Short mmCIF file of N, CA and C in Angstrom, two decimals:
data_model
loop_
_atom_site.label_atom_id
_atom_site.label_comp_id
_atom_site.label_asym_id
_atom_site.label_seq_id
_atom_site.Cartn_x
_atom_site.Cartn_y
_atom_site.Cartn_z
N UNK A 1 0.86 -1.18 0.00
CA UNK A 1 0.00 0.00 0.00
C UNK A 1 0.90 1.24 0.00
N UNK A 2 0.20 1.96 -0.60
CA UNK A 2 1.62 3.45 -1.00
C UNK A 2 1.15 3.91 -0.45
N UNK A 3 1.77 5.36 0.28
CA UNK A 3 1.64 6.83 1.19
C UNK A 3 0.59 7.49 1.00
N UNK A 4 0.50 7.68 -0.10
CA UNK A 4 -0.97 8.48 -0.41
C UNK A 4 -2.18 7.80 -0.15
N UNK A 5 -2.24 6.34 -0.46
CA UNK A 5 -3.89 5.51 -0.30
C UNK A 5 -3.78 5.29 1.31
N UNK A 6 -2.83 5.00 2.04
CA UNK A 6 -2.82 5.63 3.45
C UNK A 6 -2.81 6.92 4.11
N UNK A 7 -2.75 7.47 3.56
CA UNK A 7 -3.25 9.28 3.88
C UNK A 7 -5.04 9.65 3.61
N UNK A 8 -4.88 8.97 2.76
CA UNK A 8 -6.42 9.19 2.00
C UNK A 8 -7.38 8.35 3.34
N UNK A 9 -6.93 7.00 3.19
CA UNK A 9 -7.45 6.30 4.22
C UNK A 9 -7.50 7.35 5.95
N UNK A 10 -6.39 7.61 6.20
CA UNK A 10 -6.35 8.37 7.29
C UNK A 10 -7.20 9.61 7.57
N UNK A 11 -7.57 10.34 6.69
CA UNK A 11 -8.34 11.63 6.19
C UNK A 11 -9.77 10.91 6.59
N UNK A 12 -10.11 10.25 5.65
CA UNK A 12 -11.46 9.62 5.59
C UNK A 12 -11.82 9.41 7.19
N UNK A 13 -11.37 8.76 7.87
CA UNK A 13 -10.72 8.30 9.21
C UNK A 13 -11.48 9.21 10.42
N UNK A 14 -10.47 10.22 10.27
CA UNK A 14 -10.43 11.35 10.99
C UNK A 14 -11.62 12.41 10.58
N UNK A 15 -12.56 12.27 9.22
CA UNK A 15 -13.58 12.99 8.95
C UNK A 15 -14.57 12.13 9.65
N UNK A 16 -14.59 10.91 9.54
CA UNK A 16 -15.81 9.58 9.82
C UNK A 16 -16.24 10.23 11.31
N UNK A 17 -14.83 10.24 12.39
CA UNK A 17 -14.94 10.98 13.75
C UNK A 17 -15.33 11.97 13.89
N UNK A 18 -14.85 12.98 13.06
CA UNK A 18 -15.41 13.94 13.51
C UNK A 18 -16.97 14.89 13.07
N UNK A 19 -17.47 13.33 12.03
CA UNK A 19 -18.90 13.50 11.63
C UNK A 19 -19.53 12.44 12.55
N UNK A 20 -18.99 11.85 13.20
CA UNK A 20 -19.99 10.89 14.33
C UNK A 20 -20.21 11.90 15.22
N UNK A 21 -19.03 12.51 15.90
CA UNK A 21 -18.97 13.46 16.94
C UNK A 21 -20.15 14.55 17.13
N UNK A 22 -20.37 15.31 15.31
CA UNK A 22 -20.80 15.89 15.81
C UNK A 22 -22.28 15.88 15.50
N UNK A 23 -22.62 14.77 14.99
CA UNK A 23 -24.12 13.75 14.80
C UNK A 23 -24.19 13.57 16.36
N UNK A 24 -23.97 13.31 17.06
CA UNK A 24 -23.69 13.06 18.38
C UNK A 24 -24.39 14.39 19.27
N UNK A 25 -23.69 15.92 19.20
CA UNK A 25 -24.06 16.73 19.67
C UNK A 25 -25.12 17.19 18.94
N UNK A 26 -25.63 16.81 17.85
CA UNK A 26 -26.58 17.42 16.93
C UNK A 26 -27.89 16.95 17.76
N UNK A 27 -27.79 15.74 18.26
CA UNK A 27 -29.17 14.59 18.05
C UNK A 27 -30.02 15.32 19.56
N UNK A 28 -29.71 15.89 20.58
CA UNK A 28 -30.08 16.08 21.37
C UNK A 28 -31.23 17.43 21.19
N UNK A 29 -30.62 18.19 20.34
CA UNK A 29 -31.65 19.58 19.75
C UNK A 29 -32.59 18.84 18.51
N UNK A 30 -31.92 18.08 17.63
CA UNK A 30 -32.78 17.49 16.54
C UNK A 30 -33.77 16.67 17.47
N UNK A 31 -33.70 15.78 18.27
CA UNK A 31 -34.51 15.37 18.52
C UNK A 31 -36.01 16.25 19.12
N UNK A 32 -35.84 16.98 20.07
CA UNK A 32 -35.92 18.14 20.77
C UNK A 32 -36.90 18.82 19.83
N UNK A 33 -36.65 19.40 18.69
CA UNK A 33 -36.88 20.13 17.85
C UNK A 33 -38.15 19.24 16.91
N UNK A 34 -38.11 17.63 16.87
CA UNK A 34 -38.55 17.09 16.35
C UNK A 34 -40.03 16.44 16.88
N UNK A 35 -39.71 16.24 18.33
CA UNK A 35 -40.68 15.84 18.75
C UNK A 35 -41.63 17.41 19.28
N UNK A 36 -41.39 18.53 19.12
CA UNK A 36 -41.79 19.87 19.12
C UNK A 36 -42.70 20.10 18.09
N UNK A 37 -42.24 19.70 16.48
CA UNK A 37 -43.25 19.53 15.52
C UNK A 37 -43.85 18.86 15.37
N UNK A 38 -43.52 17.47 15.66
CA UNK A 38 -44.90 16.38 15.66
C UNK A 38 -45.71 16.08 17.04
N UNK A 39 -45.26 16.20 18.22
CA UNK A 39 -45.58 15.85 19.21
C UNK A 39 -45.93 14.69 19.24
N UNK A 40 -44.53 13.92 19.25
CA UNK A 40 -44.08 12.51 19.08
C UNK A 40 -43.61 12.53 20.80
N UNK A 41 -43.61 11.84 21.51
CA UNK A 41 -43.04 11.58 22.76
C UNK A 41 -44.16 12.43 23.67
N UNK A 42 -45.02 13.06 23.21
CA UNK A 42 -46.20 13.36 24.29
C UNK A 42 -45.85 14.96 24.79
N UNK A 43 -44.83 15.42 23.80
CA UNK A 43 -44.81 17.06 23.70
C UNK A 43 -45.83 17.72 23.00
N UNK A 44 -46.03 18.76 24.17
CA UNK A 44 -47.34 19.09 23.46
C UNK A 44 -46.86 20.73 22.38
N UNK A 45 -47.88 20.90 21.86
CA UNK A 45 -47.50 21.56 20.55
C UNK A 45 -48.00 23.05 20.56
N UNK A 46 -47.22 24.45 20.22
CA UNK A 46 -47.89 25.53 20.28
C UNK A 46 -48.56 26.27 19.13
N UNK A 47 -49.69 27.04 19.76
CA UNK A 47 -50.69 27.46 18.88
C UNK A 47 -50.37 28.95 18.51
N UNK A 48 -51.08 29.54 17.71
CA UNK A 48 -50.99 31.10 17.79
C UNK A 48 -52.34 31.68 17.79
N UNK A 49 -53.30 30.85 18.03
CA UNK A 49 -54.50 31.52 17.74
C UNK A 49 -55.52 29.99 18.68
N UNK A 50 -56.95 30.20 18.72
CA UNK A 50 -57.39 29.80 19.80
C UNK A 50 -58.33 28.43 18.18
N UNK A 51 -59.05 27.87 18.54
CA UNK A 51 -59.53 26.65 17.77
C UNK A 51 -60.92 27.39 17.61
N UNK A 52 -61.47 27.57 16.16
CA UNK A 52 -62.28 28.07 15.25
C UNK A 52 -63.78 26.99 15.77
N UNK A 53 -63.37 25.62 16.06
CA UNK A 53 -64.39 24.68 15.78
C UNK A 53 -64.42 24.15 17.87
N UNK A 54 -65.79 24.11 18.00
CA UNK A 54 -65.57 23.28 19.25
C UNK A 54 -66.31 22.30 19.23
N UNK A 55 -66.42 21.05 19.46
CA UNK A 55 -67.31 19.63 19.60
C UNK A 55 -67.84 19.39 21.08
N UNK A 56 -68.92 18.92 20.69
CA UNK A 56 -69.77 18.66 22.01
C UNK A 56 -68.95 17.34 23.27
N UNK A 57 -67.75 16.66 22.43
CA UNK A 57 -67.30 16.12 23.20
C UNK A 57 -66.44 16.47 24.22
N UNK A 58 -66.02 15.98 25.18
CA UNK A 58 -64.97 16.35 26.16
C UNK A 58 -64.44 15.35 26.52
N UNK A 59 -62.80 16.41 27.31
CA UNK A 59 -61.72 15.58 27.62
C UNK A 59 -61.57 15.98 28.80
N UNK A 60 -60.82 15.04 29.89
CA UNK A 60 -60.90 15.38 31.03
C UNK A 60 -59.19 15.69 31.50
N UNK A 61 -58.82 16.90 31.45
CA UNK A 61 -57.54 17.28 31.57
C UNK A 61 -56.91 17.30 32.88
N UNK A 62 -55.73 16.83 33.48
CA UNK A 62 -55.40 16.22 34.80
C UNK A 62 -54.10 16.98 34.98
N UNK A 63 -53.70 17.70 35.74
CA UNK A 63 -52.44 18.29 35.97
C UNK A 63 -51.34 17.51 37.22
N UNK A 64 -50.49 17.18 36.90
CA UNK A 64 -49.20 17.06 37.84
C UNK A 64 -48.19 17.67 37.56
N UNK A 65 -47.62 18.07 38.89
CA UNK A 65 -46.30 19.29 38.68
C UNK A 65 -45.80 18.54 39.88
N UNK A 66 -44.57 18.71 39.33
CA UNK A 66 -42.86 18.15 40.47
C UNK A 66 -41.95 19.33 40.26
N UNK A 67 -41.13 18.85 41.71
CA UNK A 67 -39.81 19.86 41.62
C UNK A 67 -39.04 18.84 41.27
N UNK A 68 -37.77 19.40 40.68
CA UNK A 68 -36.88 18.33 41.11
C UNK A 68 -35.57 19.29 41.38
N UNK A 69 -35.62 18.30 43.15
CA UNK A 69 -34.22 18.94 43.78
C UNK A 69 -34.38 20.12 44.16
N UNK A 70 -35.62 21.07 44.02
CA UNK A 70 -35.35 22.59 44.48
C UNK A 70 -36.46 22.40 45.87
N UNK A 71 -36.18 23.65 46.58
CA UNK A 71 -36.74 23.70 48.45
C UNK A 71 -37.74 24.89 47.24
N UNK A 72 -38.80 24.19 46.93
CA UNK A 72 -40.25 25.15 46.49
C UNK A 72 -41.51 23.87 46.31
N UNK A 73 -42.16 24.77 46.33
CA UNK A 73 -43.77 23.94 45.85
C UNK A 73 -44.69 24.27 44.83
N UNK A 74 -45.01 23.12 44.25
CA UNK A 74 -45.75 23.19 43.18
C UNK A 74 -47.27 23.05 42.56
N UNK A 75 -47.98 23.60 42.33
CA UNK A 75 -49.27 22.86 42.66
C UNK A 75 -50.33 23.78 41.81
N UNK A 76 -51.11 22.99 41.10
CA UNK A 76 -52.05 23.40 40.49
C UNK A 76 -53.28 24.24 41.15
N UNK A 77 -53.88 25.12 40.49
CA UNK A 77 -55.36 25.52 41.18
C UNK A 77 -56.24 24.31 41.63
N UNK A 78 -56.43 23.50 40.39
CA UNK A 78 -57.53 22.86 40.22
C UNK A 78 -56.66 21.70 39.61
N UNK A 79 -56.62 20.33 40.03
CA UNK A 79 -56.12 19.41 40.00
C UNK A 79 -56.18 18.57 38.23
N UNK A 80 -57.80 18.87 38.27
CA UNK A 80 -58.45 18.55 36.86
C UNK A 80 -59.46 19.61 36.30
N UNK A 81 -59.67 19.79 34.92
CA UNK A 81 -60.45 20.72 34.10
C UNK A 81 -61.23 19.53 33.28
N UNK A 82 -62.78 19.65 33.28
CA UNK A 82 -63.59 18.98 31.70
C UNK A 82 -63.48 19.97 31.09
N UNK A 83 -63.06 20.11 29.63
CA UNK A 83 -63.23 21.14 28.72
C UNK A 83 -63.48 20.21 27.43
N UNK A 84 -64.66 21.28 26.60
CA UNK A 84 -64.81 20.45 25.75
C UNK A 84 -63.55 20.87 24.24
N UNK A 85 -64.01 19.96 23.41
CA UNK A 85 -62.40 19.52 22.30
C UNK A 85 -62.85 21.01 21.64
N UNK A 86 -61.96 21.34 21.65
CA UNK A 86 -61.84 22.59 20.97
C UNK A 86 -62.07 24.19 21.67
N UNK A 87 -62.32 23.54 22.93
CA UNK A 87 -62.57 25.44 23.78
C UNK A 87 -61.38 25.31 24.91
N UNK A 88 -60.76 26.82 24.91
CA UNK A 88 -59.92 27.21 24.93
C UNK A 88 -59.71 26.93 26.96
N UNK A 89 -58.90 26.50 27.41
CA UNK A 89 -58.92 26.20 28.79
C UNK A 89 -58.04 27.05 29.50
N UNK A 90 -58.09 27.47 31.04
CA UNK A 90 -56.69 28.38 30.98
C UNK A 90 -56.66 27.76 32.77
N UNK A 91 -55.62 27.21 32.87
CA UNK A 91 -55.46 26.44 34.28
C UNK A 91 -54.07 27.53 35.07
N UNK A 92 -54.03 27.58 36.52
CA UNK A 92 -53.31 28.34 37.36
C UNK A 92 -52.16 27.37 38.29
N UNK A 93 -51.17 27.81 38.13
CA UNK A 93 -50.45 27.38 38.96
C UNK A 93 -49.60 28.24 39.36
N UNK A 94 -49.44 27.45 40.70
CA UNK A 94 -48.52 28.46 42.11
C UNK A 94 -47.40 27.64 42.43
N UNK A 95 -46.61 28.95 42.45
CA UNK A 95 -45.21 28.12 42.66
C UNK A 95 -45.16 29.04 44.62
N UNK A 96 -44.07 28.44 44.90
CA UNK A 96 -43.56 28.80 46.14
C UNK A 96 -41.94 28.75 46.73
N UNK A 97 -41.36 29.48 46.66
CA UNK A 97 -39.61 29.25 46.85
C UNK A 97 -39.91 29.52 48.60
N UNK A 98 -39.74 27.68 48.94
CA UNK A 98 -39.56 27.40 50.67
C UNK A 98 -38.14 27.95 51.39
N UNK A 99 -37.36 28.70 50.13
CA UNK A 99 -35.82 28.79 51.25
C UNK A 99 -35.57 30.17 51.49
N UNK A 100 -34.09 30.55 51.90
CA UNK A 100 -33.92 31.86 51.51
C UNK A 100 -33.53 32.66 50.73
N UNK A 101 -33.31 32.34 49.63
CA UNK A 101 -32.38 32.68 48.48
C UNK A 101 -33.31 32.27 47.29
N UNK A 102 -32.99 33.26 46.25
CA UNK A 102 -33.49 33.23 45.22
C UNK A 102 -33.05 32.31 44.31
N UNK A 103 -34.50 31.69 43.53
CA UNK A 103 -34.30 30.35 43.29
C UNK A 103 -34.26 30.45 41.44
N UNK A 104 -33.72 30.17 40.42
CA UNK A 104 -33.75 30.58 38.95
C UNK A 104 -34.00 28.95 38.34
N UNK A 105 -34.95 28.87 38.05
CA UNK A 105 -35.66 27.52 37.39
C UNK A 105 -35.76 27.58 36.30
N UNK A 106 -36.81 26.41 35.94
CA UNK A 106 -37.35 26.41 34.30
C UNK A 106 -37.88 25.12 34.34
N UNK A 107 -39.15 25.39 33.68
CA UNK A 107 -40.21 24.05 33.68
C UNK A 107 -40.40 23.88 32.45
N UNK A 108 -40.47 22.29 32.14
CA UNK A 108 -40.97 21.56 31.59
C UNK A 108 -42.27 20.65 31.63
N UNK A 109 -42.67 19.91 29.93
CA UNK A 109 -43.68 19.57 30.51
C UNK A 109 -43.78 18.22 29.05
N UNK A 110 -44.74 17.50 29.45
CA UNK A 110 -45.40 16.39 28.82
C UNK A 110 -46.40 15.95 28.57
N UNK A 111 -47.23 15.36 27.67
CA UNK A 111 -48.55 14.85 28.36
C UNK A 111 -48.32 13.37 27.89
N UNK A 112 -49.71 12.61 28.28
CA UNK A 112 -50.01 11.28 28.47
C UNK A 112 -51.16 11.36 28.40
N UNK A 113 -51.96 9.92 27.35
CA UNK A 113 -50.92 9.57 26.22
C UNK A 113 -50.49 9.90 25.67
N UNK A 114 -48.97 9.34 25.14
CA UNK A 114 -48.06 10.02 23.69
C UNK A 114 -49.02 10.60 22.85
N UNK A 115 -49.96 9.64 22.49
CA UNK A 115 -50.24 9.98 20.89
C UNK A 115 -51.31 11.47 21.10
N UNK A 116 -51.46 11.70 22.50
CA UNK A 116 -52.08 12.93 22.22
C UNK A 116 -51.83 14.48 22.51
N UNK A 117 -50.23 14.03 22.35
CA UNK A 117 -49.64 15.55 22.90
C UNK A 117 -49.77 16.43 21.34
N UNK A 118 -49.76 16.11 20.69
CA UNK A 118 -49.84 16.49 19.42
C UNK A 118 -51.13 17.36 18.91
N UNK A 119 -52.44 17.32 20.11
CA UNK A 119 -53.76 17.83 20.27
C UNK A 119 -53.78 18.81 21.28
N UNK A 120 -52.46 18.54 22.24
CA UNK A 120 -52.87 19.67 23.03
C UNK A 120 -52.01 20.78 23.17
N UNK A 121 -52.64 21.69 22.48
CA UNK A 121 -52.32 22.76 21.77
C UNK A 121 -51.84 24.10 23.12
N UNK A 122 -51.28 24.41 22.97
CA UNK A 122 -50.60 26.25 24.49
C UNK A 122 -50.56 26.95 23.29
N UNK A 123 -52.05 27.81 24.16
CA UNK A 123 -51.18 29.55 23.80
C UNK A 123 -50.53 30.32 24.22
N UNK A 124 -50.72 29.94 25.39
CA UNK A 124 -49.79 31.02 26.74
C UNK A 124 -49.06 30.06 27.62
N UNK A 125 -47.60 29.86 27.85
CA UNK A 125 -47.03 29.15 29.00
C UNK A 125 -46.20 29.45 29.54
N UNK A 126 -45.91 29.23 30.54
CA UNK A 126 -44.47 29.57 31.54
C UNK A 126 -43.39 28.44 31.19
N UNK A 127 -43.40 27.68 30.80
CA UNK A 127 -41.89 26.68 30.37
C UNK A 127 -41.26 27.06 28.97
N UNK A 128 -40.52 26.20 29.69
CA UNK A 128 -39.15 26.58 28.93
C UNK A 128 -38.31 28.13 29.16
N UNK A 129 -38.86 28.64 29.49
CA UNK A 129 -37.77 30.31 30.09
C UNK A 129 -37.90 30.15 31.50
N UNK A 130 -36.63 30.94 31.32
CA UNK A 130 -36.09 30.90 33.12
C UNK A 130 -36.63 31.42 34.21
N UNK A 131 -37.34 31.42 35.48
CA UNK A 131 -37.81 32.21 36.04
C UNK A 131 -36.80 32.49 37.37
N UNK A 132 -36.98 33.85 37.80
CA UNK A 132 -36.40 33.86 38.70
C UNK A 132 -37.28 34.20 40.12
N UNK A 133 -37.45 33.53 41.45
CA UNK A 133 -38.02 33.46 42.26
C UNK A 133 -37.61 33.81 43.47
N UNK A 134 -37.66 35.18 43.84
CA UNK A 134 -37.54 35.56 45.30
C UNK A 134 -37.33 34.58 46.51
N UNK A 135 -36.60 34.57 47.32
CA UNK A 135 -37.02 33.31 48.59
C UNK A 135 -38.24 34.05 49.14
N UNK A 136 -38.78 33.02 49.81
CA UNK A 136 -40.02 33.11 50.02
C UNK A 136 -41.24 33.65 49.33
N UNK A 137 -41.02 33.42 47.72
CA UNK A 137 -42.13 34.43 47.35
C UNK A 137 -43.08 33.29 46.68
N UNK A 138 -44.23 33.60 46.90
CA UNK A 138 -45.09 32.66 45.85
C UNK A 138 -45.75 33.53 44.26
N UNK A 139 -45.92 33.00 43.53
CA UNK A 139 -45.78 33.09 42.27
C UNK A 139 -46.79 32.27 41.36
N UNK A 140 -48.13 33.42 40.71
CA UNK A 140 -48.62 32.36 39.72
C UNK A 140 -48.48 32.53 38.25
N UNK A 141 -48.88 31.11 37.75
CA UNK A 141 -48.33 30.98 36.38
C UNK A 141 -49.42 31.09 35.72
N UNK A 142 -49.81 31.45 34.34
CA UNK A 142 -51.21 30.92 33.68
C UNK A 142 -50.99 30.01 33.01
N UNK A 143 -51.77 29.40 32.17
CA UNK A 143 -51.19 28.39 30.74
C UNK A 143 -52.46 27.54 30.15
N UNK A 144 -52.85 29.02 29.16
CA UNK A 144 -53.60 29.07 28.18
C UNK A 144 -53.71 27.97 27.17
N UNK A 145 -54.68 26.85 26.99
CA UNK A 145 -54.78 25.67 25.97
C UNK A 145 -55.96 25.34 25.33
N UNK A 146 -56.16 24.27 24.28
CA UNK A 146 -57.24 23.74 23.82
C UNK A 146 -56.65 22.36 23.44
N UNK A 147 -57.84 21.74 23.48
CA UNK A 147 -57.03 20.15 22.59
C UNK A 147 -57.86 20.50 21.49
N UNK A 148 -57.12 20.30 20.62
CA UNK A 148 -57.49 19.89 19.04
C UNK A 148 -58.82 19.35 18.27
N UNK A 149 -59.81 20.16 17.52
CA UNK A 149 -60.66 19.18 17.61
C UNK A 149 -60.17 17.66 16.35
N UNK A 150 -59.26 17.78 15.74
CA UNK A 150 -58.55 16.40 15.37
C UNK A 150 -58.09 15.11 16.08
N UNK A 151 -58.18 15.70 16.99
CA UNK A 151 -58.22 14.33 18.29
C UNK A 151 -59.50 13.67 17.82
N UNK A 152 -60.37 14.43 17.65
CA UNK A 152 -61.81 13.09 18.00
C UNK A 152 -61.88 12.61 16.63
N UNK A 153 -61.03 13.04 15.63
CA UNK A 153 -60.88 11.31 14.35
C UNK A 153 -59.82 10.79 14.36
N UNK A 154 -59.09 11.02 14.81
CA UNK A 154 -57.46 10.49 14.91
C UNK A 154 -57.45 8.95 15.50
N UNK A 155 -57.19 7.83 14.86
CA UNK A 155 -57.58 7.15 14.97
C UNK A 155 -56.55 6.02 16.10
N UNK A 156 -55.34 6.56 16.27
CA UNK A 156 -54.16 6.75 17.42
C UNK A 156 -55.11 7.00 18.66
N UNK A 157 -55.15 8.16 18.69
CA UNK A 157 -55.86 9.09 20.22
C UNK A 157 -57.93 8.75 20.21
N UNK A 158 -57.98 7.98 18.88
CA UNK A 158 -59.37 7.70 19.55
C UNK A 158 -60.17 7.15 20.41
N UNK A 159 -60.51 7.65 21.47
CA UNK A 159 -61.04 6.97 23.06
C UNK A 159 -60.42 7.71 24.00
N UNK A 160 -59.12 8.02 23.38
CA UNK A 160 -58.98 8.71 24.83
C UNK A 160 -59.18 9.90 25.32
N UNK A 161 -60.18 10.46 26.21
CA UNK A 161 -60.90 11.35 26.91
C UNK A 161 -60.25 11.63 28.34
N UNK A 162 -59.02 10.94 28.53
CA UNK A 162 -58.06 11.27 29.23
C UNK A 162 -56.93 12.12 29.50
N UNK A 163 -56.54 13.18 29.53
CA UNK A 163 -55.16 13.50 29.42
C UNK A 163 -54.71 14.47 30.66
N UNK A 164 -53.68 13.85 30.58
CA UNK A 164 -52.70 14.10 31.83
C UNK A 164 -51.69 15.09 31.41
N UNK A 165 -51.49 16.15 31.55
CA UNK A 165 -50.17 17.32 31.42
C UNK A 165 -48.96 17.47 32.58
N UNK A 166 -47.85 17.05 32.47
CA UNK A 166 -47.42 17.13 33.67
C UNK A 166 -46.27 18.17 33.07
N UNK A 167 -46.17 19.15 34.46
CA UNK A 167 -45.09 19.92 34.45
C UNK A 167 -43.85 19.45 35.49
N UNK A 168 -42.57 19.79 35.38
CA UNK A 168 -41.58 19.77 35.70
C UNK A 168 -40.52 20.95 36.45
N UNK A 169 -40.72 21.45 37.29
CA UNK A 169 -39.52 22.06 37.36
C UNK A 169 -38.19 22.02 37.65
N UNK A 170 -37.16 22.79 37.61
CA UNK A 170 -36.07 22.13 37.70
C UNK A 170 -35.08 23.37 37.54
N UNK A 171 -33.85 23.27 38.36
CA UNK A 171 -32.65 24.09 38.30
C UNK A 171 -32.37 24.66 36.66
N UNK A 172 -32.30 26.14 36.35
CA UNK A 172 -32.20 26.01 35.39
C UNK A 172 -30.60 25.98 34.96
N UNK A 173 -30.79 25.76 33.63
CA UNK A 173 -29.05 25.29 33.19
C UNK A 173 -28.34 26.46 33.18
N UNK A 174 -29.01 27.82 32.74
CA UNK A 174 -28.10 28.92 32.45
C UNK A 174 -28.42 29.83 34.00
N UNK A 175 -28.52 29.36 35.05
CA UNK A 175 -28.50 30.01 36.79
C UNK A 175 -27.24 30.97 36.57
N UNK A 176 -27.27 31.97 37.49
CA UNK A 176 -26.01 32.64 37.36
C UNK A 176 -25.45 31.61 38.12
N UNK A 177 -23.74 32.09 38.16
CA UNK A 177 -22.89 31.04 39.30
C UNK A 177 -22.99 31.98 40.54
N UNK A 178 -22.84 31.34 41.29
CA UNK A 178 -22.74 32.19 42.67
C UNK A 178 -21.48 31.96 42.84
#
């Protein structure tokens, strides 16, 4: 084998790595980004405008919220909402920072089942941006929704009159350092 078809080989090599590498750092936003447009994994999907059509059916919408790891509390107004498919719902939640020091978060969220995050539509939410929370201060959130009236032919999400939204909070990544 001559110098050059081993150079060539070596090149190839060293590109293969450093296109795994950065397929690697890519997949975490692609994915992210992906299940955002389809609301594949039970992410639910945002609206810009409120649903034109409403159906006499209803869904029975269920809220859970967690901390994780932070001294605060989390907790819905109203545990569950009936709203019917297509009218616009707007549920309250209160946060509470239990310590003394100001607390800089960021919530997330999901629903269940998968196949029907894709119906339940936010116009208004508090996740995903950072909040920053006084110690001791309590704090409410709004978070403006509708489910879809495409849920009730979708033949995935048909029956279920269930759905569960759960929020998350959590340390956020960009906190100042202390």
């Amino acid at each position: 084998m001559n110098a050059g078809r081993k150079n060539l080989i070596a090149i190839a090599c060293v590109l293969g790595v450093m296109g795994m590498t950065g397929a690697a750092f890519a997949a975490v936003p692609l994915y992210r980004m992906f299940c955002q447009v389809t609301g594949f994994g039970g992410t639910t999907m945002k609206a810009d405008k409120a649903s034109d059509t409403v159906l006499e059916e209803t869904v029975l919408v269920r809220f859970d919220t967690n901390v994780r790891g932070l001294p605060m509390t989390f907790k819905a107004e109203q545990s569950t909402q009936r709203v019917r498919i297509g009218e616009t719902g707007l549920a309250y939640f209160d946060v509470t920072n239990t310590s003394d020091k100001p607390l800089f978060v960021r919530a997330s969220y999901n629903v269940s089942p998968e196949q029907t995050g894709q119906y339940f539509l936010k116009l208004q939410c508090f996740c995903f941006t950072d909040q920053t929370i006084a110690a001791g201060e309590t704090r409410q959130f709004p978070m403006q929704y509708f489910i879809a009236p495409e849920l009730a032919t979708d033949r995935e999400s048909k029956g279920a009159r269930d759905i569960t939204l759960s929020y998350t909070f959590y340390p956020s990544p960009d906190a100042p350092k202390a």
